[in-house]
PDB file of C-alpha atoms in Angstrom:
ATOM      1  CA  UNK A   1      18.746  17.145  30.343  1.00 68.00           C
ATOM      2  CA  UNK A   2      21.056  14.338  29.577  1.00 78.00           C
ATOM      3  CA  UNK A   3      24.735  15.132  28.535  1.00 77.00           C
ATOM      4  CA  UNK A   4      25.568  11.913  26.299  1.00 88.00           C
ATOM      5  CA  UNK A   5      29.236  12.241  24.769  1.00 90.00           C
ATOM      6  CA  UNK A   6      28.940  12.840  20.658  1.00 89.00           C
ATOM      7  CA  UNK A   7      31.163   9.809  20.447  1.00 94.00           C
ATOM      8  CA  UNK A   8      28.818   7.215  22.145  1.00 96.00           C
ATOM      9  CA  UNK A   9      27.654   4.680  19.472  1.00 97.00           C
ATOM     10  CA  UNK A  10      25.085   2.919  22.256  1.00 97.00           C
ATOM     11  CA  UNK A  11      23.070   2.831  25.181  1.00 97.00           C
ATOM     12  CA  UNK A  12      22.708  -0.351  26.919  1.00 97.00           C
ATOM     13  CA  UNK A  13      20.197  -2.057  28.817  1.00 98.00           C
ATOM     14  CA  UNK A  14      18.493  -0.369  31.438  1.00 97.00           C
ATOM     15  CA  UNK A  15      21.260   2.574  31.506  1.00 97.00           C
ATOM     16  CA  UNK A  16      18.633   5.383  32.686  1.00 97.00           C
ATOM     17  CA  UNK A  17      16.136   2.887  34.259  1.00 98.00           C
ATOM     18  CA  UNK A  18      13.244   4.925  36.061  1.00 97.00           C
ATOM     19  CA  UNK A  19      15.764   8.075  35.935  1.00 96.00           C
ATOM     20  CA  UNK A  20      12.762  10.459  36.692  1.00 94.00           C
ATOM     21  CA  UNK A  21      14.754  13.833  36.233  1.00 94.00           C
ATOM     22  CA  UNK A  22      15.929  13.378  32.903  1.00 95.00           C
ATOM     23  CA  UNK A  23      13.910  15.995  31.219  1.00 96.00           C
ATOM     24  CA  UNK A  24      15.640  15.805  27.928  1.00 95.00           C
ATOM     25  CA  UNK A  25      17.646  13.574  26.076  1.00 95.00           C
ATOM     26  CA  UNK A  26      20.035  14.010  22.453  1.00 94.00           C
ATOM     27  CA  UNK A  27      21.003  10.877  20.411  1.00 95.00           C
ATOM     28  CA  UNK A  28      23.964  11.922  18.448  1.00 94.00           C
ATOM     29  CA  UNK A  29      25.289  10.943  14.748  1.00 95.00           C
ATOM     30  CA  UNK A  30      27.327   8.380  15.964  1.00 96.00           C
ATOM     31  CA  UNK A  31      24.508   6.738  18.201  1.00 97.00           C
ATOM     32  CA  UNK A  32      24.136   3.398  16.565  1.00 98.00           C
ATOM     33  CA  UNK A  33      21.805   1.262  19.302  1.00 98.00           C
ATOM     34  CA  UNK A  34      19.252   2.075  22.346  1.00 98.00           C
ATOM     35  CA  UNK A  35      19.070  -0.994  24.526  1.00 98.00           C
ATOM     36  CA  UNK A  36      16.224  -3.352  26.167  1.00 98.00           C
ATOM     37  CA  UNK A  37      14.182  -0.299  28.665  1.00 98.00           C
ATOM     38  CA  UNK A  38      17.209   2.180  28.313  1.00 98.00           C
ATOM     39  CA  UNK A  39      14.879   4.956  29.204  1.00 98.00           C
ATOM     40  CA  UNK A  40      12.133   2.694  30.985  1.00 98.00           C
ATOM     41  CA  UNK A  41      10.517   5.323  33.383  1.00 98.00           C
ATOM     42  CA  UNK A  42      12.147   8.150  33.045  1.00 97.00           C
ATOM     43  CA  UNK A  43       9.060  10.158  33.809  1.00 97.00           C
ATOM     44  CA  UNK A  44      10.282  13.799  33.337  1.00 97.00           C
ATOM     45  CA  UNK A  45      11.255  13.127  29.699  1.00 97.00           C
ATOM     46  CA  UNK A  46       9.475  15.055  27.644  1.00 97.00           C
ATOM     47  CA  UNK A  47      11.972  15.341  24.451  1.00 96.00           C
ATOM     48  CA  UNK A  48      14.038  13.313  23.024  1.00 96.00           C
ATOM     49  CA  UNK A  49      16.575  14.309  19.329  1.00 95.00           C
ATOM     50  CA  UNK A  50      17.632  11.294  17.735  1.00 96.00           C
ATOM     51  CA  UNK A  51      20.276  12.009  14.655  1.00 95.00           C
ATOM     52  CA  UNK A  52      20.941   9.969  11.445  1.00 96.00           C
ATOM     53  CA  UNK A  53      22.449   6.860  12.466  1.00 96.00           C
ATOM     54  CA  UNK A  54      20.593   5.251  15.139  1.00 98.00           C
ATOM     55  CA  UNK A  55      19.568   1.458  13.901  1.00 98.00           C
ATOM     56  CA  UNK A  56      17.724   0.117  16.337  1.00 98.00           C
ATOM     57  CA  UNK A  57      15.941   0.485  19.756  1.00 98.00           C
ATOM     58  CA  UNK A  58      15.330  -2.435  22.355  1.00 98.00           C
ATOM     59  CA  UNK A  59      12.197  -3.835  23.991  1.00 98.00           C
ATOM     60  CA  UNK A  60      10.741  -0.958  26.474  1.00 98.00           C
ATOM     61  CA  UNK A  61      13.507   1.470  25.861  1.00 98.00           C
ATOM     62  CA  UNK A  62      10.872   4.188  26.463  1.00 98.00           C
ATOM     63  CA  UNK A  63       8.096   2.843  27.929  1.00 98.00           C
ATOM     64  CA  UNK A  64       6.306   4.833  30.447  1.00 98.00           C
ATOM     65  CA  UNK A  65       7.923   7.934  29.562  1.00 98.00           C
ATOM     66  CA  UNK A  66       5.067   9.439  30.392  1.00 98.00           C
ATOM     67  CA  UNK A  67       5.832  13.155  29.516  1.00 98.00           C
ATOM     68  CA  UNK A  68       7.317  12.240  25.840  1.00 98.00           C
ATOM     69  CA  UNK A  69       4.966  13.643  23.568  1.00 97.00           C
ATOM     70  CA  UNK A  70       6.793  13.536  20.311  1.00 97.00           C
ATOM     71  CA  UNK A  71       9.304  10.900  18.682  1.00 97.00           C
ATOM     72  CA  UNK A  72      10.466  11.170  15.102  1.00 97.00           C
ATOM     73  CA  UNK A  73      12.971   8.584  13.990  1.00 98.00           C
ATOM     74  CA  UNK A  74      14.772   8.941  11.529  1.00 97.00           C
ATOM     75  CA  UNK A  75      14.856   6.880   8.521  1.00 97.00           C
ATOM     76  CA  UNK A  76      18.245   4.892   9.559  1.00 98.00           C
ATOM     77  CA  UNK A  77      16.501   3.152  12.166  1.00 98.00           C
ATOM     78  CA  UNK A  78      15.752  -0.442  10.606  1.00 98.00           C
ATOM     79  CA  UNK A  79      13.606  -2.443  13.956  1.00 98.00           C
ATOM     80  CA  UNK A  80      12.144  -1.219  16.928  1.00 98.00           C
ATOM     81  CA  UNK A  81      11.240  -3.791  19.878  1.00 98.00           C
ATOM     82  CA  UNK A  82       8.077  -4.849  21.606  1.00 98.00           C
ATOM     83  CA  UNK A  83       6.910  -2.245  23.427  1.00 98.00           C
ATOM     84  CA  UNK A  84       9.531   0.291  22.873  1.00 98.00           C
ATOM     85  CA  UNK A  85       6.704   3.267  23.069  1.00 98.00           C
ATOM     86  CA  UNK A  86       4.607   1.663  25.555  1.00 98.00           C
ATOM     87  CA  UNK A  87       1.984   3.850  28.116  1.00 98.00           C
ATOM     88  CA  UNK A  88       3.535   7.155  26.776  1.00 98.00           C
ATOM     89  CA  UNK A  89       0.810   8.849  27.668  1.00 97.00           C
ATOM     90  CA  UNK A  90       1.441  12.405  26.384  1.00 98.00           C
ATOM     91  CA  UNK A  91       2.950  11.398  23.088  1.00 98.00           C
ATOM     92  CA  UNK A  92       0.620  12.972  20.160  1.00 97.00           C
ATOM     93  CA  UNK A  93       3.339  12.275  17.117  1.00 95.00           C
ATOM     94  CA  UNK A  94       4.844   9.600  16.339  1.00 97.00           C
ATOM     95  CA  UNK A  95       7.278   9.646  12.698  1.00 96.00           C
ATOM     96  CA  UNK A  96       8.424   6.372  12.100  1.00 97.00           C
ATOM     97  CA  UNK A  97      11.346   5.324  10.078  1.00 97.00           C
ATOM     98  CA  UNK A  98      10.788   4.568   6.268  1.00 96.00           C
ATOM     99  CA  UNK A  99      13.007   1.535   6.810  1.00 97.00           C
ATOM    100  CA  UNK A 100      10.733  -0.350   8.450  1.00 98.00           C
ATOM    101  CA  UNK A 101       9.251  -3.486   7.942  1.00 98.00           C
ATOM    102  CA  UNK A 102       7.332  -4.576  11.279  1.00 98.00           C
ATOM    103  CA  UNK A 103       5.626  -2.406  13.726  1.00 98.00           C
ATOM    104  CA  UNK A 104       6.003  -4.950  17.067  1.00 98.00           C
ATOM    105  CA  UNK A 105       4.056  -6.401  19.458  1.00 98.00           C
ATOM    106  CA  UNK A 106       2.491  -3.194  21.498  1.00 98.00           C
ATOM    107  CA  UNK A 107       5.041  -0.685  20.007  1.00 98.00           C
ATOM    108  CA  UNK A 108       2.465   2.232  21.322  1.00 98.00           C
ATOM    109  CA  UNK A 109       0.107   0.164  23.424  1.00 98.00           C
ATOM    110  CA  UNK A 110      -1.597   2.731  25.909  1.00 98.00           C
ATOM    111  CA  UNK A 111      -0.533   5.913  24.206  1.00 98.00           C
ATOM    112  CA  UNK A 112      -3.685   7.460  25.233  1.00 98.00           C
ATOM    113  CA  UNK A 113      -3.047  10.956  23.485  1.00 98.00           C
ATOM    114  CA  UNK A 114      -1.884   9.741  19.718  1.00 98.00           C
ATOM    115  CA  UNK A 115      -3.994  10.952  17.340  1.00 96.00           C
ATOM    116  CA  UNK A 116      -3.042   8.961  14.355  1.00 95.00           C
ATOM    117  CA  UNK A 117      -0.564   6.337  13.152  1.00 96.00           C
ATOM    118  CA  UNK A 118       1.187   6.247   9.543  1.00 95.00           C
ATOM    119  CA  UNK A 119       2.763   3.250   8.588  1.00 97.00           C
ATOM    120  CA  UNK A 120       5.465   3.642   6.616  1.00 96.00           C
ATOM    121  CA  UNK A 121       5.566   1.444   3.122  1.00 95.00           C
ATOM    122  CA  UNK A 122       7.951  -0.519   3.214  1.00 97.00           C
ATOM    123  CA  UNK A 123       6.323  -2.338   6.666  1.00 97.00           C
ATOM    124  CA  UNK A 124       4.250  -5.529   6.268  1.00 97.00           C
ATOM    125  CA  UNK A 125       3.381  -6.924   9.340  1.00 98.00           C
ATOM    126  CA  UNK A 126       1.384  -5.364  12.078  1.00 98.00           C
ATOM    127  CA  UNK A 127       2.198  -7.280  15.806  1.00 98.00           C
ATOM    128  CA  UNK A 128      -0.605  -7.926  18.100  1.00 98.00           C
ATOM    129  CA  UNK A 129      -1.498  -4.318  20.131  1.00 98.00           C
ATOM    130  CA  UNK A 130       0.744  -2.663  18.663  1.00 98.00           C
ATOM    131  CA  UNK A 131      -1.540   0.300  19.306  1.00 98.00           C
ATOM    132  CA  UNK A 132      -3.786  -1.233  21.580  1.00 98.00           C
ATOM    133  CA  UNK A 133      -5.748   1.414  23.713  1.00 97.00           C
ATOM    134  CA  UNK A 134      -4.842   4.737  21.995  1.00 98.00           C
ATOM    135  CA  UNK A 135      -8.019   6.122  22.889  1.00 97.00           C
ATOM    136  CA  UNK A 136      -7.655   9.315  20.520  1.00 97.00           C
ATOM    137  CA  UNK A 137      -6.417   8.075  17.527  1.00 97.00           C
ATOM    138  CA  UNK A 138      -8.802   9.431  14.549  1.00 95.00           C
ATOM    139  CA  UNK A 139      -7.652   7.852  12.101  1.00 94.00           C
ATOM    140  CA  UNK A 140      -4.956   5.192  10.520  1.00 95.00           C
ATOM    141  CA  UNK A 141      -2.929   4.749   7.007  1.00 94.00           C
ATOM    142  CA  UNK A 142      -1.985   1.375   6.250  1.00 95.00           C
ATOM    143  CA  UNK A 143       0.440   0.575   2.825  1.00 94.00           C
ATOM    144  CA  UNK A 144      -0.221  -2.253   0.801  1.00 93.00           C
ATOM    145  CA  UNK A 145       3.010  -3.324   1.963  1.00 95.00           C
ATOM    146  CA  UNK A 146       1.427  -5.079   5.065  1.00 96.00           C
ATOM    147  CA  UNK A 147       0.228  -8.313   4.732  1.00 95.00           C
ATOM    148  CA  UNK A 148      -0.463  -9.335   8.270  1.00 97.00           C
ATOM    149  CA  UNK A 149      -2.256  -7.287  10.862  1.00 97.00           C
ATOM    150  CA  UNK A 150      -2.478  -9.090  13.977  1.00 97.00           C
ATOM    151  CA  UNK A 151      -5.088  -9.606  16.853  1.00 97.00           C
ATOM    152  CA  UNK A 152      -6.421  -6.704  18.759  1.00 97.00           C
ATOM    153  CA  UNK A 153      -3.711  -4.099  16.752  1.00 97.00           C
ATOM    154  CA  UNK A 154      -6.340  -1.660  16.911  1.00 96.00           C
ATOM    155  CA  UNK A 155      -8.719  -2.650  20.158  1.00 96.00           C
ATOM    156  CA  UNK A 156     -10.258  -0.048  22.223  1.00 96.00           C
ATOM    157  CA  UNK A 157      -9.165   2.987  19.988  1.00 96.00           C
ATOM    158  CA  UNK A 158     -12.089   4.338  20.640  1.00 95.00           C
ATOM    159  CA  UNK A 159     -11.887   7.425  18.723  1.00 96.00           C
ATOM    160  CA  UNK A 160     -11.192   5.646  15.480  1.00 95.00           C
ATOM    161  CA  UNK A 161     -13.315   6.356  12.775  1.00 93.00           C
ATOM    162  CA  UNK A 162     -11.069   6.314   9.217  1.00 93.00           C
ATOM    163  CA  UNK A 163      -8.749   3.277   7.787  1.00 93.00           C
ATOM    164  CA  UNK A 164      -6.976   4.739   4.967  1.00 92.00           C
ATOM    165  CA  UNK A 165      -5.497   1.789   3.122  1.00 92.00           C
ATOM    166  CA  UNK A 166      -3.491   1.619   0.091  1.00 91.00           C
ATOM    167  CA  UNK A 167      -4.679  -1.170  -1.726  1.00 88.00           C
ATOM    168  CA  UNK A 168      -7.430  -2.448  -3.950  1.00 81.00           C
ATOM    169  CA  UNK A 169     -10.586  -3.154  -2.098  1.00 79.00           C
ATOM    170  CA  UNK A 170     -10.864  -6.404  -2.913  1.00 76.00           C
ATOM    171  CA  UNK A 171      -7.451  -7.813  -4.094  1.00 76.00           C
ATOM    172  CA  UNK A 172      -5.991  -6.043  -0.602  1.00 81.00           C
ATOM    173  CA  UNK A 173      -8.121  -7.642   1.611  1.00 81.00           C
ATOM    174  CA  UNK A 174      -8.189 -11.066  -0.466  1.00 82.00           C
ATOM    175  CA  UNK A 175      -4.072 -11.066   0.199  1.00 86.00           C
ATOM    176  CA  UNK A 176      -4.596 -10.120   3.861  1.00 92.00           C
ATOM    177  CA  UNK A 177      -4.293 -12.032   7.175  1.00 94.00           C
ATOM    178  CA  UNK A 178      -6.605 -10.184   9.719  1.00 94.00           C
ATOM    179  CA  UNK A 179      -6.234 -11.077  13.354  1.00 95.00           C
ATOM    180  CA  UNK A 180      -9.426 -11.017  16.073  1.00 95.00           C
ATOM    181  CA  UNK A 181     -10.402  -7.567  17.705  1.00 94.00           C
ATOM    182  CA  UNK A 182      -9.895  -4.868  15.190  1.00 90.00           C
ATOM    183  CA  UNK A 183     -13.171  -4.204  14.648  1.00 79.00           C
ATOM    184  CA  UNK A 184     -12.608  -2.467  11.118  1.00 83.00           C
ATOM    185  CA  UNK A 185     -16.066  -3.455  10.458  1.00 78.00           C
ATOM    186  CA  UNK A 186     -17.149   0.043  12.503  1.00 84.00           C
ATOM    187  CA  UNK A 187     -14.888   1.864  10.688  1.00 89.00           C
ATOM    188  CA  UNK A 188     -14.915   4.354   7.496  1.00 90.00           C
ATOM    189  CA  UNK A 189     -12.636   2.017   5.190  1.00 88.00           C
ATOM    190  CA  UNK A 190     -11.401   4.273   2.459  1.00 88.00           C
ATOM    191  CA  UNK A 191      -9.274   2.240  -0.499  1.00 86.00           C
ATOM    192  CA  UNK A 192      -7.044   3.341  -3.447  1.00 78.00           C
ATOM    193  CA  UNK A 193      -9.384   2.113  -6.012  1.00 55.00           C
ATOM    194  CA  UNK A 194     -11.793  -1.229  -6.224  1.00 48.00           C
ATOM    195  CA  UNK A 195     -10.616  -2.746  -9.266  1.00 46.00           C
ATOM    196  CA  UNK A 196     -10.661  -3.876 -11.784  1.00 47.00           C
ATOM    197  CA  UNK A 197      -9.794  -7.648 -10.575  1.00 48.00           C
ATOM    198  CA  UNK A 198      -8.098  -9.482 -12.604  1.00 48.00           C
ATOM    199  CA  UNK A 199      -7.767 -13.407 -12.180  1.00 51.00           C
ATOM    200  CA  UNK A 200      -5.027 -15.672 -12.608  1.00 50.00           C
ATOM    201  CA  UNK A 201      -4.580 -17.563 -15.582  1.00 48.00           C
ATOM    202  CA  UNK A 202      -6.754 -20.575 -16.236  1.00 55.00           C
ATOM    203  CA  UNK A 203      -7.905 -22.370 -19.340  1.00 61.00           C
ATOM    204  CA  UNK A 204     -10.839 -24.961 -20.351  1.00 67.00           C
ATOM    205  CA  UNK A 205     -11.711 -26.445 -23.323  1.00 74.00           C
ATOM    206  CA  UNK A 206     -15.246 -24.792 -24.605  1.00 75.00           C
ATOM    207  CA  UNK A 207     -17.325 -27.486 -26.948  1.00 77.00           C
ATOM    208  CA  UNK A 208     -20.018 -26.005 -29.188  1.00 76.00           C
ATOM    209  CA  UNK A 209     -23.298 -25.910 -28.546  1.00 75.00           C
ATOM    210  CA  UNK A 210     -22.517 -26.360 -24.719  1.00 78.00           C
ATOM    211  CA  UNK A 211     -23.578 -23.262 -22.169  1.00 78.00           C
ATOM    212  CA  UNK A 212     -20.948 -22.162 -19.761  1.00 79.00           C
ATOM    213  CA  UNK A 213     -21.086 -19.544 -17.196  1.00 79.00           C
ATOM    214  CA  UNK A 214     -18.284 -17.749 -15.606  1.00 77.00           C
ATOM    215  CA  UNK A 215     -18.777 -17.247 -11.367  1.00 73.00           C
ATOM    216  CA  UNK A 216     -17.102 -14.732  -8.933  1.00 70.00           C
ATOM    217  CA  UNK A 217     -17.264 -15.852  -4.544  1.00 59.00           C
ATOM    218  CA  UNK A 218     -16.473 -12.521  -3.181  1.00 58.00           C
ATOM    219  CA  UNK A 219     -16.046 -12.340   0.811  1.00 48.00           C
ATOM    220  CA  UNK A 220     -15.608  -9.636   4.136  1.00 48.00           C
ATOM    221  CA  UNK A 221     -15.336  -6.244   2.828  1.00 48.00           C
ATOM    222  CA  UNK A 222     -15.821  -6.954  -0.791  1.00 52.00           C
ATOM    223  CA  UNK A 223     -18.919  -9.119  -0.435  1.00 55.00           C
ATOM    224  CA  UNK A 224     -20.921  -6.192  -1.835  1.00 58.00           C
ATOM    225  CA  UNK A 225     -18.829  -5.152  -4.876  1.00 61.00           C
ATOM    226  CA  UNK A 226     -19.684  -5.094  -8.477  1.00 68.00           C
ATOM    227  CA  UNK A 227     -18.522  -7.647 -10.539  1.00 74.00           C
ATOM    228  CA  UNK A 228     -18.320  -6.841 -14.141  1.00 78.00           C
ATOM    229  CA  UNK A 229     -17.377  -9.818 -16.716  1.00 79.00           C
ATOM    230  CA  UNK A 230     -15.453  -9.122 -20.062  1.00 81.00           C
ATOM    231  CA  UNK A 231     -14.036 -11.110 -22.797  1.00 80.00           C
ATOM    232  CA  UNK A 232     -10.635 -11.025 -24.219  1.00 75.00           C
ATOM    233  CA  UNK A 233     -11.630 -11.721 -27.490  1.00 79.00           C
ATOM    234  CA  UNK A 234     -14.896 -11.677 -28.553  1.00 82.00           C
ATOM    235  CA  UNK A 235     -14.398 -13.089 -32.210  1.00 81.00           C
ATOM    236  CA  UNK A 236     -13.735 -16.445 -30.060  1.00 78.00           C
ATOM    237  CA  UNK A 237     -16.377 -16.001 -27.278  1.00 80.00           C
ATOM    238  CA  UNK A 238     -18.293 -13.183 -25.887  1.00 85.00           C
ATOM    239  CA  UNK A 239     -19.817 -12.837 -22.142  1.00 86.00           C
ATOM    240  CA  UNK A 240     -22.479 -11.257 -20.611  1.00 87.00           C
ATOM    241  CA  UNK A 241     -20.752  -8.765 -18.370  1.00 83.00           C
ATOM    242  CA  UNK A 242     -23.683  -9.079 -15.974  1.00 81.00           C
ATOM    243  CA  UNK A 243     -24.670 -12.637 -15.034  1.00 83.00           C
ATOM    244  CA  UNK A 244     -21.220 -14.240 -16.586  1.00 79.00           C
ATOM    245  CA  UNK A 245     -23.367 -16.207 -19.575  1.00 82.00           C
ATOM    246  CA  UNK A 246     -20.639 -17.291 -22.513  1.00 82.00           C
ATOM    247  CA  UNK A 247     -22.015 -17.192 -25.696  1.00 76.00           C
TER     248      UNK A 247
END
C-alpha cells in the first residue's frame, strides 16, 4: 500500500503515474483534490478509501487501474474529470457522489465488469461514453434531473436490458436531448408513471355554433400512449375525451 501523510490536502498530476506496486491506497479527511492521471496505471491497485472531504478528481486519475474493482465516493466530491475511471477493468461498483451534477465524457468507458450505473439526482447531463463498452452492465437508473444524455453514453453495453428512469414517460422524454448510439430503443424502458400530461396555458376565443377539436402530436417513446381529453369546466364546454370533439 500507499502511506499518504493524514495532513496531505492533494495529489497532483501524475504523482503515482504507472506506479504498478501500489496495491492499496487511503485518501484521508483532509484530502481535498486528486490531480489530472494521479493514479494513471497503477496496475496492482485494487482498493482505494477515500474520506469525507475530497472535492474533486482530475482527468484519468485512475484510469487503467486495472485491478480496482470498487470506488465509492463520498458525497463531498462535487466533479469528476473525463475519464477519471477509464478501462478499469475489474471494477463491479461504482457509488457516486450525491453532489453531482455531470457524469463526464467516458468517466467509466471500458469498465468491462460493471454491472450497473446509478446516477445520482442531482446530475443532469450525461457526457458522450461516459460508459461506453461496459459489456456487463444489466441495467441503468437515470433521475429526472438529467436533461442531456449524450452520443454513444451507453454503446456496446451489451448486456443491457433495463433503463429505469425517473420521469414521466412522455413529459421526460419530451424535455430530453438524446444523443446518437444509445440504442434505448432495445431496451426494457421502465418510467415513474405516464401521465397525466398536462399542457401549458393557451386560450382561443370559441364562437357558437362553430365545431372545434382539440389535437395531441406525440413522438419517440410516447408515440403509442393514450391520450385522454378532459374539460375544466363543463358548464362552459365539454369534450369528448376520445377523439378531442368540443361540444
Amino acid at each position: 500500500g500507499i502511506d499518504l501523510p493524514k495532513t496531505l490536502t492533494s495529489i497532483g498530476k501524475s504523482s503515482f503515474y504507472g506506479c504498478s506496486s501500489i496495491k492499496k491506497a487511503v485518501l484521508g479527511k483532509k484530502m481535498t483534490s486528486v490531480g489530472d492521471y494521479a493514479f494513471y496505471g497503477c496496475s496492482s491497485l485494487a482498493a482505494v478509501t477515500i474520506a469525507s472531504g475530497l472535492k474533486t478528481i482530475g482527468e484519468y486519475a485512475f484510469a487503467n487501474c486495472t485491478a480496482l474493482k470498487k470506488i465509492t465516493l463520498p458525497s463531498t466530491v462535487t466533479s469528476i474529470g473525463a475519464y477519471a475511471f477509464s478501462s478499469c477493468e475489474s471494477l463491479k461498483t461504482a457509488g457516486l457522489s450525491s453532489k453531482l451534477t455531470l457524469i463526464p465524457s467516458g468517466c467509466f468507458y471500458n469498465c468491462t465488469k460493471l454491472v450497473k450505473a446509478v446516477i445520482p439526482g442531482k446530475v443532469a447531463k450525461l457526457e458522450n461514453s461516459a460508459f461506453y463498452g461496459d459489456s456487463a452492465m444489466l441495467y441503468v437508473v437515470i433521475p429526472k434531473s438529467v436533461t442531456v444524455i449524450e452520443d454513444s453514453v451507453f454503446e456496446n453495453c451489451t448486456a443491457l436490458k433495463d433503463v429505469y428512469y425517473g420521469a414521466d414517460q412522455i413529459i421526460g422524454w419530451y424535455n430530453m436531448t438524446l444523443g446518437d448510439y444509445n440504442s434505448f430503443s432495445t431496451r426494457t424502458m421502465h418510467y415513474s408513471s405516464r401521465g397525466p400530461l398536462t399542457l401549458k396555458v393557451y386560450s382561443k376565443t370559441l364562437k357558437k355554433g362553430k365545431t372545434y377539436k382539440l389535437g395531441c402530436i406525440l413522438s419517440g417513446t410516447a408515440a403509442k400512449a393514450a391520450v385522454t381529453f378532459t374539460s375544466a369546466n363543463t358548464k362552459i364546454a365539454t369534450v369528448n375525451k376520445k377523439t378531442g370533439l368540443i361540444k
